[in-house]
Amino acid sequence: MANHLSSRFQYYLNKGFTLIELMVGIAIVAIVITIGVPALNDFNTQMRVDNQISEVNRLLLTARNAAINTESNVTVCPLKADNTCGNDWTGQISVFTNTAANTAYDAVNERLITVKDAVRDGDKLTFAATNIVYGATGQMISATSGLIGFCPSEGADLNRGLVITASGRVATTSDTDNDGKDETRAGDEVSCS
């Protein structure tokens, strides 16, 4: 009986795939890859957009909290080489105390709180003003409300943004009309142009 079982086991070990079974298996794998790769790319882009929006939101919350806690002005802006605020929001964005209430960072008299890394090449991060300054009360003292828009290089359907109010509060945009694109509370689609 033991000999009968071992010969049957040996039969299954020696048996391989037929050419038809192999072709069917390859076809199934090809179909799964064809369907899955584009969905995975969209998922990765959506995750990158969400991460950038969350990171900018945390940066603004850090600046506002620092202004309230230190009872001084705190500036958020992309610093140029000469330590003045520029308008290229796709580069590094700095948060620093701003005792002089101007648009320049003084490394001797002011404190650099944090820095956000630049966005990926091809992506856009835009804001209409060159800086955001929070006062000791947590309200914006530099500009009125505005939209920080993030637009990935993969397409406008995934654009997202943050709306900053004059009170200093920040709200994330959302798809209010179910068209697959984020809008502000006023109903305007998020764009980076």
Tab-separated table of C-alpha atoms in Angstrom:
chain	number	residue	atom	x	y	z
A	1	MET	CA	0.000	0.000	0.000
A	2	ALA	CA	2.863	2.364	0.797
A	3	ASN	CA	4.256	1.633	-2.652
A	4	HIS	CA	0.904	2.524	-4.270
A	5	LEU	CA	0.792	5.928	-2.467
A	6	SER	CA	4.354	6.815	-3.389
A	7	SER	CA	3.784	6.025	-7.073
A	8	ARG	CA	0.643	8.179	-7.100
A	9	PHE	CA	2.551	11.036	-5.366
A	10	GLN	CA	5.377	10.633	-7.892
A	11	TYR	CA	2.826	10.920	-10.740
A	12	TYR	CA	1.607	14.329	-9.475
A	13	LEU	CA	5.147	15.578	-8.979
A	14	ASN	CA	6.097	14.772	-12.562
A	15	LYS	CA	2.956	16.211	-14.086
A	16	GLY	CA	3.462	19.785	-15.414
A	17	PHE	CA	1.314	22.460	-17.027
A	18	THR	CA	-0.008	22.004	-20.496
A	19	LEU	CA	0.544	24.738	-23.050
A	20	ILE	CA	-3.133	25.734	-22.891
A	21	GLU	CA	-3.059	26.031	-19.091
A	22	LEU	CA	0.057	28.177	-19.309
A	23	MET	CA	-1.490	30.469	-21.964
A	24	VAL	CA	-4.695	30.883	-19.938
A	25	GLY	CA	-2.655	31.771	-16.845
A	26	ILE	CA	-0.604	34.352	-18.748
A	27	ALA	CA	-3.790	35.850	-20.236
A	28	ILE	CA	-5.348	36.231	-16.777
A	29	VAL	CA	-2.211	37.904	-15.425
A	30	ALA	CA	-2.124	40.256	-18.442
A	31	ILE	CA	-5.770	41.261	-17.905
A	32	VAL	CA	-5.211	41.922	-14.203
A	33	ILE	CA	-2.131	44.062	-14.981
A	34	THR	CA	-3.959	45.976	-17.727
A	35	ILE	CA	-6.791	46.859	-15.367
A	36	GLY	CA	-4.713	47.317	-12.225
A	37	VAL	CA	-1.796	49.512	-13.352
A	38	PRO	CA	-3.826	52.596	-14.380
A	39	ALA	CA	-5.874	52.369	-11.192
A	40	LEU	CA	-2.657	52.085	-9.176
A	41	ASN	CA	-1.211	55.164	-10.921
A	42	ASP	CA	-4.347	57.177	-10.113
A	43	PHE	CA	-4.194	55.956	-6.534
A	44	ASN	CA	-0.534	56.994	-6.199
A	45	THR	CA	-1.259	60.444	-7.645
A	46	GLN	CA	-4.258	60.914	-5.332
A	47	MET	CA	-2.113	59.931	-2.347
A	48	ARG	CA	0.576	62.450	-3.393
A	49	VAL	CA	-2.043	65.202	-3.713
A	50	ASP	CA	-3.546	64.357	-0.316
A	51	ASN	CA	-0.093	64.283	1.289
A	52	GLN	CA	0.865	67.692	-0.134
A	53	ILE	CA	-2.411	69.278	0.990
A	54	SER	CA	-2.015	67.766	4.469
A	55	GLU	CA	1.582	68.962	4.686
A	56	VAL	CA	0.690	72.547	3.709
A	57	ASN	CA	-2.259	72.480	6.123
A	58	ARG	CA	0.041	71.366	8.961
A	59	LEU	CA	2.519	74.092	7.982
A	60	LEU	CA	-0.173	76.765	8.230
A	61	LEU	CA	-1.452	75.376	11.544
A	62	THR	CA	2.101	75.386	12.898
A	63	ALA	CA	2.541	79.019	11.833
A	64	ARG	CA	-0.764	80.110	13.341
A	65	ASN	CA	-0.113	78.275	16.610
A	66	ALA	CA	3.411	79.711	16.812
A	67	ALA	CA	2.021	83.233	16.329
A	68	ILE	CA	-0.484	82.731	19.140
A	69	ASN	CA	1.992	81.037	21.489
A	70	THR	CA	4.833	83.523	20.978
A	71	GLU	CA	2.511	86.525	20.710
A	72	SER	CA	4.406	87.742	17.657
A	73	ASN	CA	4.021	87.802	13.908
A	74	VAL	CA	4.842	84.571	12.067
A	75	THR	CA	5.394	84.513	8.314
A	76	VAL	CA	4.885	81.673	5.844
A	77	CYS	CA	6.552	82.156	2.461
A	78	PRO	CA	8.945	80.714	-0.092
A	79	LEU	CA	12.297	82.339	0.694
A	80	LYS	CA	14.581	83.429	-2.122
A	81	ALA	CA	18.395	83.293	-1.893
A	82	ASP	CA	18.508	86.786	-0.346
A	83	ASN	CA	16.103	85.680	2.466
A	84	THR	CA	13.195	87.718	1.134
A	85	CYS	CA	9.809	86.230	0.335
A	86	GLY	CA	9.285	85.234	-3.273
A	87	ASN	CA	6.318	83.949	-5.227
A	88	ASP	CA	7.553	80.466	-6.223
A	89	TRP	CA	5.403	78.343	-3.933
A	90	THR	CA	6.583	75.124	-5.635
A	91	GLY	CA	9.977	75.497	-3.925
A	92	GLN	CA	10.756	75.285	-0.231
A	93	ILE	CA	8.326	77.111	2.033
A	94	SER	CA	9.617	78.552	5.302
A	95	VAL	CA	7.867	79.494	8.529
A	96	PHE	CA	9.653	82.044	10.714
A	97	THR	CA	8.999	84.603	13.408
A	98	ASN	CA	8.798	88.054	11.907
A	99	THR	CA	9.570	90.728	14.460
A	100	ALA	CA	9.990	93.483	11.878
A	101	ALA	CA	6.649	92.628	10.190
A	102	ASN	CA	8.218	92.742	6.731
A	103	THR	CA	8.756	90.191	3.957
A	104	ALA	CA	12.330	89.232	4.816
A	105	TYR	CA	13.848	86.677	7.169
A	106	ASP	CA	16.542	88.029	9.502
A	107	ALA	CA	18.564	84.994	10.630
A	108	VAL	CA	20.071	86.940	13.536
A	109	ASN	CA	16.939	88.363	15.167
A	110	GLU	CA	14.231	85.949	14.004
A	111	ARG	CA	13.696	82.224	14.469
A	112	LEU	CA	13.157	79.750	11.634
A	113	ILE	CA	10.378	77.468	12.877
A	114	THR	CA	10.097	74.893	10.092
A	115	VAL	CA	10.630	74.355	6.363
A	116	LYS	CA	8.494	72.383	3.890
A	117	ASP	CA	10.322	70.676	1.037
A	118	ALA	CA	9.658	71.609	-2.581
A	119	VAL	CA	6.951	69.789	-4.516
A	120	ARG	CA	7.816	67.194	-7.157
A	121	ASP	CA	8.924	68.451	-10.585
A	122	GLY	CA	5.908	69.108	-12.798
A	123	ASP	CA	3.503	69.648	-9.901
A	124	LYS	CA	2.307	73.146	-9.039
A	125	LEU	CA	1.610	74.837	-5.724
A	126	THR	CA	0.210	78.344	-6.091
A	127	PHE	CA	-0.938	81.232	-3.931
A	128	ALA	CA	-1.780	84.753	-5.111
A	129	ALA	CA	0.345	86.559	-2.509
A	130	THR	CA	4.065	86.326	-1.721
A	131	ASN	CA	3.515	85.589	1.959
A	132	ILE	CA	1.069	84.761	4.707
A	133	VAL	CA	1.594	86.553	8.011
A	134	TYR	CA	-0.250	85.520	11.155
A	135	GLY	CA	-0.552	88.015	13.988
A	136	ALA	CA	-0.478	87.308	17.723
A	137	THR	CA	-4.233	86.694	17.715
A	138	GLY	CA	-3.930	83.995	15.016
A	139	GLN	CA	-5.568	86.186	12.387
A	140	MET	CA	-3.943	86.949	9.055
A	141	ILE	CA	-2.434	90.411	8.913
A	142	SER	CA	-0.761	90.195	5.500
A	143	ALA	CA	-3.616	89.625	3.094
A	144	THR	CA	-7.253	88.758	2.862
A	145	SER	CA	-8.523	85.253	2.283
A	146	GLY	CA	-7.110	83.214	-0.555
A	147	LEU	CA	-6.684	79.795	-2.132
A	148	ILE	CA	-3.537	77.708	-2.032
A	149	GLY	CA	-3.916	75.348	-4.963
A	150	PHE	CA	-2.034	72.108	-5.577
A	151	CYS	CA	-2.151	70.724	-9.105
A	152	PRO	CA	-0.398	67.444	-9.954
A	153	SER	CA	1.220	67.048	-13.353
A	154	GLU	CA	-1.074	64.114	-14.138
A	155	GLY	CA	-4.264	66.074	-14.656
A	156	ALA	CA	-6.652	68.782	-13.494
A	157	ASP	CA	-9.231	66.334	-12.160
A	158	LEU	CA	-7.057	65.735	-9.094
A	159	ASN	CA	-6.433	69.400	-8.174
A	160	ARG	CA	-7.017	70.223	-4.509
A	161	GLY	CA	-6.640	73.296	-2.404
A	162	LEU	CA	-6.756	75.031	0.927
A	163	VAL	CA	-8.858	78.126	1.520
A	164	ILE	CA	-7.378	80.547	4.049
A	165	THR	CA	-9.805	82.980	5.640
A	166	ALA	CA	-8.962	86.419	7.031
A	167	SER	CA	-9.494	84.977	10.511
A	168	GLY	CA	-6.568	82.635	9.841
A	169	ARG	CA	-8.559	79.446	9.619
A	170	VAL	CA	-7.883	76.925	6.883
A	171	ALA	CA	-10.428	74.733	5.065
A	172	THR	CA	-9.741	71.979	2.556
A	173	THR	CA	-11.593	72.072	-0.769
A	174	SER	CA	-13.939	69.243	-1.670
A	175	ASP	CA	-16.030	67.957	-4.567
A	176	THR	CA	-19.334	69.677	-3.777
A	177	ASP	CA	-21.116	69.044	-7.090
A	178	ASN	CA	-20.019	65.394	-7.586
A	179	ASP	CA	-18.212	66.032	-10.878
A	180	GLY	CA	-14.941	64.500	-9.683
A	181	LYS	CA	-13.194	67.872	-9.245
A	182	ASP	CA	-12.643	69.823	-6.030
A	183	GLU	CA	-14.345	73.199	-5.625
A	184	THR	CA	-14.093	76.010	-3.125
A	185	ARG	CA	-17.100	76.851	-0.951
A	186	ALA	CA	-17.965	79.485	-3.554
A	187	GLY	CA	-18.257	76.725	-6.194
A	188	ASP	CA	-15.094	77.611	-8.154
A	189	GLU	CA	-12.992	74.670	-9.355
A	190	VAL	CA	-9.451	74.525	-8.002
A	191	SER	CA	-6.875	75.578	-10.600
A	192	CYS	CA	-3.233	76.609	-10.512
A	193	SER	CA	-3.233	79.156	-13.307
